[in-house]
């Protein structure tokens, strides 16, 4: 027990040395960055691709989002568009600016605005929704849209990744839209509007920052929306071969 | 005047004390070459890692630190007992060192052993701002050696710390390339049956947790003393010599399993404090820990020092050899570790009956009921038998029973456990703790947020301790990750059930699904940092300030002044 040092000895030591070393210094408050909420940002193109349809149409398509914020509040800008290369026109062009707060361990609630500015009539919507990770690793994004004209619709996006290896990843996506009222000017009928189903095989080429992929996408319109499309001599069902890259930075 | 007076008193206190070592450190932008890649980083005196600082117990050191960066910096003396203003944590000890400024640290050296120093500002430490400290004891050491080397490990990543943090926040599995694949599904199916494998995947999927979540940060090159595996740092010896290897894990995120094939290692020191010697074939070194081992190569041949990361995603390698240029075989990496349901804690409805694990009830201080805060309602009725690892008869009470992280020695021999550690000389008299403080280690991998008792540092009140008390800390790990908890300024006496022979450490690993106790004699006034030493966990919020109230009169006044300081109080 000869090695036992009593804490008293330590305190005596501290008593003698401390005043000498930092006489007039009070304990400071932590105003360093560490005491601030961690702010972070990111930009991702989930899809940045060329689509070639079964009736020989070429489209440039992207689906991107950028976020900035903390664990408690994030601002997110979503951008999606489909550009018809031959006709030099945006079939769809959609931007959303939403605020996002956590509401459960795996889900955020979001609210904001959406601006659609494709070829043809524009639309402005209020957006409410949830986004997060469902059991079994399904990434879910569900939104309710209310247009300035009072038309309401809802969209569900789901995504699942299957890892063939830790670099070869098959991503399955399903986007479905339902309208609760008709908006004939933009070709939306009441009921199930459309689905877009995709399968993309990607390879993580540079970290997870650049992942080239190829795949297949199926688009289909339903019910009244399909009728409206037929009336306008548009297609109600399309298959696409796609090639592109997922980008994150 | 005051300083001189203090020094005089100090001399009276400790007659042996006559020396005052003066040291100069510059903090510089440096280039780091790992052999696999070259990157810009931060170092000391133009290099990363910085120099080995050699102090003597009993001396007072003055260290002039000049900041040549264009941002604030700081140096924390990891494991050293010193006045809190010298501890080097910006916002807690002092404001930090401004660009162009020289800050002089001055403190008495009251201990001996192997320690290290690093920046406590931003991600400068993972970016390269670290070095080793070796303190020569005043008295004789209870072991002999002929030569010594510092073996400082790190996990050097091509990305900067800021970028890594951002990537982890954006995609928590950004760096995880050991995830379960379709191929693993089929190989598990053939071993454990299709439906067992399906149930296993569904159980984990239901929790939205990954069995493969052992290492957040992969893609690093393991360095030893700044050298990558190909650059092969080499320490020379004469056959028959006893070599003291001072292992320091300066990694940002990586635990290493260390072995020297062909050589037994006798562990003589842990975190700078002597332990009763224990001979092992392999040991796991947590982030920020140190272990001193003695090896005795008798043959005129090279020996590899092999440090495999806990998740088997990378390794560091060095060589002990009679001559420069010799080398020994480098073993292959073993299979990646997989978490088990045991690492998720003691879940309700879980059937442990089919696990033939030895009883560990003789170990004081362990319990496994740590996941009580989680919702496991979806888990009942599962067949856990199939998910457990092979359950090689292991008894390490510092892992959850049936944990997938339990290490085994590559040669089938002895793997060091915390339970093997016994203090050589207790620093304090054994006494009952005055109170217990429970710290639940909490987090959410999918949001990459980490906290203590569910509260991140930014929203947390300080932990207030009373000078003179002995506090028992109860760490309850409710996450699936291992957390090396580091209390600054005061010793962490790890409860291994050995009473006064409990080892004295500065960093305590808390494995998933376990509860670990440590006691602290609150014998240093001031305010101190207390945090998980995984860089990106600490930055995400697994961090606390500890205020020691009371103490010698002069300190008392300051503590009271502190109490006025707004939200902090």
XYZ file of C-alpha atoms in Angstrom, chain B residues 35 44 50 87 90 159 190 264 275-276 280 286 304 328 338 454 477 508:
18
model
C 2.176 5.099 -49.494
C 3.648 19.640 -35.565
C 4.508 15.399 -34.444
C -5.813 21.107 -20.712
C -11.193 25.485 -26.636
C -10.807 12.765 -47.087
C -26.689 -22.471 -47.087
C 4.261 -13.115 -26.822
C -0.660 -2.919 -14.550
C 0.215 -6.310 -13.152
C -1.172 -12.177 -24.278
C -9.589 1.377 -28.454
C 5.630 -8.149 -38.042
C 8.321 -10.931 -42.093
C -20.868 -8.796 -37.778
C -30.417 11.402 -25.474
C -24.421 1.661 -24.156
C -12.897 3.489 -21.188
